[in-house]
PDB file of C-alpha atoms in Angstrom:
ATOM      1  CA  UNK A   7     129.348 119.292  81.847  1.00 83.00           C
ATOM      2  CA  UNK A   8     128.262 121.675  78.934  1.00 95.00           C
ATOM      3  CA  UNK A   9     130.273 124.398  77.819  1.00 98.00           C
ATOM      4  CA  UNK A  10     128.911 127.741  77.492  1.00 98.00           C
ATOM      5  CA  UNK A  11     130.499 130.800  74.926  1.00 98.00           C
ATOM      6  CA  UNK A  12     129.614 134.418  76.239  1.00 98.00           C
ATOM      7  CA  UNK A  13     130.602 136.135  73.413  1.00 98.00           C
ATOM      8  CA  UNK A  14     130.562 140.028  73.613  1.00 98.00           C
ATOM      9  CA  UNK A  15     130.888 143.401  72.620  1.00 98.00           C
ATOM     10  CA  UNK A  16     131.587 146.403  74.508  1.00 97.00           C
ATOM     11  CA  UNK A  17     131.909 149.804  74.476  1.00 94.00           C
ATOM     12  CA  UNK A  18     131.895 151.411  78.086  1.00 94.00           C
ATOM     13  CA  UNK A  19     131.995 147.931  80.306  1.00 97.00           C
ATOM     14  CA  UNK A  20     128.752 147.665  80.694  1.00 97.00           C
ATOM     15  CA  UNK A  21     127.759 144.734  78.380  1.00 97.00           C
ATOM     16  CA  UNK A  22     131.198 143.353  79.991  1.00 98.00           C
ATOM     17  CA  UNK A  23     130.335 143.504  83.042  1.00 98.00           C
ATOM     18  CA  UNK A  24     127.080 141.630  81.978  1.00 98.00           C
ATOM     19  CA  UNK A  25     129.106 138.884  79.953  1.00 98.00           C
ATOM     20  CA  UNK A  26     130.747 137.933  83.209  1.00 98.00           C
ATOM     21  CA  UNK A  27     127.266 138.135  85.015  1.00 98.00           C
ATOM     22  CA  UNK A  28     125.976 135.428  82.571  1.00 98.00           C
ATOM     23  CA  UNK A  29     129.421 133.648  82.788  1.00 98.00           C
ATOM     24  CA  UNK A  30     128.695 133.768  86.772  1.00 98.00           C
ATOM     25  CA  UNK A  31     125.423 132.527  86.617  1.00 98.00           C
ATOM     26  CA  UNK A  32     126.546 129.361  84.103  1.00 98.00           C
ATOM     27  CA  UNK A  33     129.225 128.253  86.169  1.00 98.00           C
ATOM     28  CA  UNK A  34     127.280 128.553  89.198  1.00 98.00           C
ATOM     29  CA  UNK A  35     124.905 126.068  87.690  1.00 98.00           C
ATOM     30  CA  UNK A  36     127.910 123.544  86.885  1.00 98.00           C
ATOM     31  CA  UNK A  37     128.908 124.571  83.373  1.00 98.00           C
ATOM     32  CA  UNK A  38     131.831 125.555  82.305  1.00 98.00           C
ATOM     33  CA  UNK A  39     132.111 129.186  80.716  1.00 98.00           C
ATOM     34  CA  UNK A  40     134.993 131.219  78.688  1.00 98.00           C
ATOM     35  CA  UNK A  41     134.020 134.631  78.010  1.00 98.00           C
ATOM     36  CA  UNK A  42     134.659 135.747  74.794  1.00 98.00           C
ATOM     37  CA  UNK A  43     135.430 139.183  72.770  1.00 98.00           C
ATOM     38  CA  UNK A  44     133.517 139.254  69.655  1.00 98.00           C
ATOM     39  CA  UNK A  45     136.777 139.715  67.724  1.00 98.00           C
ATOM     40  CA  UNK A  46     137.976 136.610  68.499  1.00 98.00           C
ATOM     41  CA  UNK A  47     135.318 134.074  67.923  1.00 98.00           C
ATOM     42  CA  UNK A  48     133.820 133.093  64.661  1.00 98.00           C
ATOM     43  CA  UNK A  49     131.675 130.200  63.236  1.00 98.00           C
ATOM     44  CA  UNK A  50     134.911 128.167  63.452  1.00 98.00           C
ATOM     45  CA  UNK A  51     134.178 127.983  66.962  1.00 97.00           C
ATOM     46  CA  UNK A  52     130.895 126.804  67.382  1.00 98.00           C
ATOM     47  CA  UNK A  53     131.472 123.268  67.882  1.00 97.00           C
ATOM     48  CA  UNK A  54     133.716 123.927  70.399  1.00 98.00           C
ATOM     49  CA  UNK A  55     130.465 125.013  72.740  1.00 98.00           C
ATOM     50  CA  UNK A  56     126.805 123.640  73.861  1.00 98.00           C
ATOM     51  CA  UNK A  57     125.640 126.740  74.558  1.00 98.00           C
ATOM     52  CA  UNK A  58     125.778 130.432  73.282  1.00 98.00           C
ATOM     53  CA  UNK A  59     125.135 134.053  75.303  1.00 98.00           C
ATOM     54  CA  UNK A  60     125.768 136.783  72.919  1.00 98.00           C
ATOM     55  CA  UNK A  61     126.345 140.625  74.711  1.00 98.00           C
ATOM     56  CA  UNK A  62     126.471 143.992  72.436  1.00 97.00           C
ATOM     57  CA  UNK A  63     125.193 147.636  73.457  1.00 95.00           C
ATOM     58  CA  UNK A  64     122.933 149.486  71.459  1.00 94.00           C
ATOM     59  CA  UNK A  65     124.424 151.553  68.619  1.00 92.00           C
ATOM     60  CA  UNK A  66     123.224 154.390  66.494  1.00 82.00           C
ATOM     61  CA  UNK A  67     119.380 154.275  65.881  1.00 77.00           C
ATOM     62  CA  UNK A  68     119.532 150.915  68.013  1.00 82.00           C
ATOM     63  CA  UNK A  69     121.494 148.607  66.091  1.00 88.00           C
ATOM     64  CA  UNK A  70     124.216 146.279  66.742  1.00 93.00           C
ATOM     65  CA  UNK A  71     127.730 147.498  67.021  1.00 93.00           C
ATOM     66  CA  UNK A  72     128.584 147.753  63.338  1.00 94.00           C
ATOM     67  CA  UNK A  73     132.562 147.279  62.658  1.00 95.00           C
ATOM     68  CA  UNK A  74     133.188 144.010  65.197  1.00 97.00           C
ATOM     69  CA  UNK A  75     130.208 142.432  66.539  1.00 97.00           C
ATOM     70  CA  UNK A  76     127.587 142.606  63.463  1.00 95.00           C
ATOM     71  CA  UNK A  77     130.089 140.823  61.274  1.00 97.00           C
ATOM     72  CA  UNK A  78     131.111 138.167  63.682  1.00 98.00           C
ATOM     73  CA  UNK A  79     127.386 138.062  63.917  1.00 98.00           C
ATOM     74  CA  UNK A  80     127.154 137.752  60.422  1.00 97.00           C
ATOM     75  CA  UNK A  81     129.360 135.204  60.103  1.00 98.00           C
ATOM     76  CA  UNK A  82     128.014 132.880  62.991  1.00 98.00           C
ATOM     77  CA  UNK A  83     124.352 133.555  61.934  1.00 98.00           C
ATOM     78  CA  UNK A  84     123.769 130.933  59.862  1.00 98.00           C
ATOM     79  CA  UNK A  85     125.322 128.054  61.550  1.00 98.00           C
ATOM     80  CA  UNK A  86     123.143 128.888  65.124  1.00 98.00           C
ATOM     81  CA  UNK A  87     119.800 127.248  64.640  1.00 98.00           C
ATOM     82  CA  UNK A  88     119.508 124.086  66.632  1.00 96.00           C
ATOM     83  CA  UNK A  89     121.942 125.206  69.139  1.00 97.00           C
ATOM     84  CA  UNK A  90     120.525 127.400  72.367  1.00 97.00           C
ATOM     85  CA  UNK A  91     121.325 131.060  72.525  1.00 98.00           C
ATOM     86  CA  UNK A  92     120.421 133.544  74.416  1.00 98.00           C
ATOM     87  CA  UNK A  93     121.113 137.579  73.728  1.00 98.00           C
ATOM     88  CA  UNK A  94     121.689 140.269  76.495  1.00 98.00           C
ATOM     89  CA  UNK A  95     123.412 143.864  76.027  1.00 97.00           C
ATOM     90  CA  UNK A  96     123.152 147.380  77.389  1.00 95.00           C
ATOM     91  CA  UNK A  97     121.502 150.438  76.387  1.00 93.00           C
ATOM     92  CA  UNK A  98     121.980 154.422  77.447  1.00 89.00           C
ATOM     93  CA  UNK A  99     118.982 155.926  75.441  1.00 79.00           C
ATOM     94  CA  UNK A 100     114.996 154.529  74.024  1.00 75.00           C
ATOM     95  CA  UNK A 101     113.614 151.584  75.196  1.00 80.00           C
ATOM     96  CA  UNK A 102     115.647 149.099  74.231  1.00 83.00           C
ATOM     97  CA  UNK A 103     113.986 148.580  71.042  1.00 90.00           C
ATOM     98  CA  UNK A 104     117.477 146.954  69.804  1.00 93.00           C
ATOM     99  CA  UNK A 105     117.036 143.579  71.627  1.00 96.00           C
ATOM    100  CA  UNK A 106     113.428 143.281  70.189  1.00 95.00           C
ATOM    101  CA  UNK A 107     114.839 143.813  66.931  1.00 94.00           C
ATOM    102  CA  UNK A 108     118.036 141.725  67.200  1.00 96.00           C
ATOM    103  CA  UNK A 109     115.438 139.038  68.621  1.00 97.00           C
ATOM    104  CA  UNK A 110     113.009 139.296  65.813  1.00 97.00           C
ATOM    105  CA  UNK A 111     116.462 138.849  63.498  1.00 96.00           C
ATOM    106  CA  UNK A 112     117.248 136.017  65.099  1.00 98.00           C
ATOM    107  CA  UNK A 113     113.903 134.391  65.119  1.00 97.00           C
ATOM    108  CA  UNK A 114     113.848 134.984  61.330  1.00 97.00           C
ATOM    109  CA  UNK A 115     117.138 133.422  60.801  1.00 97.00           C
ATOM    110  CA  UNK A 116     115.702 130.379  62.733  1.00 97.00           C
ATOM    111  CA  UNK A 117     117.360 130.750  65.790  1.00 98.00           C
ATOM    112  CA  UNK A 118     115.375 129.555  69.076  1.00 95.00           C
ATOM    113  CA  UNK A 119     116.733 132.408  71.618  1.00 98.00           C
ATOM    114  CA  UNK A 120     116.005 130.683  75.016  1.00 97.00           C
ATOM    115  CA  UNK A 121     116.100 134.457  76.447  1.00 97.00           C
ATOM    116  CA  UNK A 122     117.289 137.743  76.663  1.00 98.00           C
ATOM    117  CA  UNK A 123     118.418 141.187  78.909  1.00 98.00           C
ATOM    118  CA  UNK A 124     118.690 144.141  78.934  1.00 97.00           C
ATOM    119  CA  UNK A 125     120.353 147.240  81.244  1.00 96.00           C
ATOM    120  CA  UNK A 126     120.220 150.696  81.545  1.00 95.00           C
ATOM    121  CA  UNK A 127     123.918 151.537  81.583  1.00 95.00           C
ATOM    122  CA  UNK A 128     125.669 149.544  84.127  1.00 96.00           C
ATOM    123  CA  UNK A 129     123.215 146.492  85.388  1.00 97.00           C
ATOM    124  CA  UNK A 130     121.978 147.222  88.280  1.00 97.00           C
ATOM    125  CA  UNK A 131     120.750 144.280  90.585  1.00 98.00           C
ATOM    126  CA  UNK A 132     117.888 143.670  89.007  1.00 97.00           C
ATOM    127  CA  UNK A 133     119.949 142.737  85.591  1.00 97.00           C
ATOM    128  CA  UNK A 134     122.981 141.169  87.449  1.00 98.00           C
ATOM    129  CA  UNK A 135     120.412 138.627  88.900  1.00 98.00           C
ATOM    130  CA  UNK A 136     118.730 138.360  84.941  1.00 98.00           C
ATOM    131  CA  UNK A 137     121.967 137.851  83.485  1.00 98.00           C
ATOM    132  CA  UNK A 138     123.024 135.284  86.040  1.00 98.00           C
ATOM    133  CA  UNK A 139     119.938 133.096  85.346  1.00 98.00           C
ATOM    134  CA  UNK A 140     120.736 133.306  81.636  1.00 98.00           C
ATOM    135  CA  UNK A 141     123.744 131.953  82.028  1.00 98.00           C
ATOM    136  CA  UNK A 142     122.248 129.213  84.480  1.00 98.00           C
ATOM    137  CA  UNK A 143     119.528 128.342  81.707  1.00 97.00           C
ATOM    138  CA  UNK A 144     122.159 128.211  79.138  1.00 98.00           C
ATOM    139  CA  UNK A 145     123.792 125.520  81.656  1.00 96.00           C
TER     140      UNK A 145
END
């Protein structure tokens, strides 16, 4: 059985509620899942999981969350390519331009991301289902 970290960051509950979504959809497909806050995971824990969903919101000019989740990020950068990730978080304003960017970040760091989502505010059922299939991929 592979365990899966869903590791997030939120704001207003929204890229919470999607953390347990991807949580959902893992389990679901016979994994076993912990849902994480960003503040308490670290590259210290990486070995302890097969699989990685990372969750943060759009900030600012669509960045990542800058005083908890881009350090964590930071930290566990380096040590994530080989391993399969996947990225999802929610947005309020744009496009979404944030995930392409994180993506392209990742990419250049090495990182294959197996997929990603996005939601407008709270994820509707279109994004519930997404999320769920991440976390069944990530399985």
């Amino acid at each position: 059985m592979s365990k899966v970290a869903v590791v997030y960051w939120s704001g207003t509950g929204n890229t919470e509620a999607m953390a347990e979504f991807v949580a959902e959809g893992a389990r679901a497909a016979g994994a076993e899942a912990e849902v994480i806050a960003c503040a308490d995971f670290s590259s210290a824990n990486l070995d302890d999981f097969d699989a990685f969903a990372f969750g943060c919101p759009a900030m600012g000019a669509e960045e990542l969350e800058s005083e908890e989740f881009e350090p964590m990020w930071d930290d566990v950068e380096p040590e994530l390519p080989g391993r399969r990730v996947a990225l999802f978080g929610s947005y309020d304003w744009a496009d979404g331009e944030w995930m392409d960017l994180w993506r392209e970040r990742a990419e250049g760091a090495g990182i294959t991301v197996i997929g990603t989502v996005i939601a407008k505010d709270y994820p509707d059922e279109e994004a519930t289902a997404a999320c769920k299939a991440l976390g069944a991929e990530l399985a």
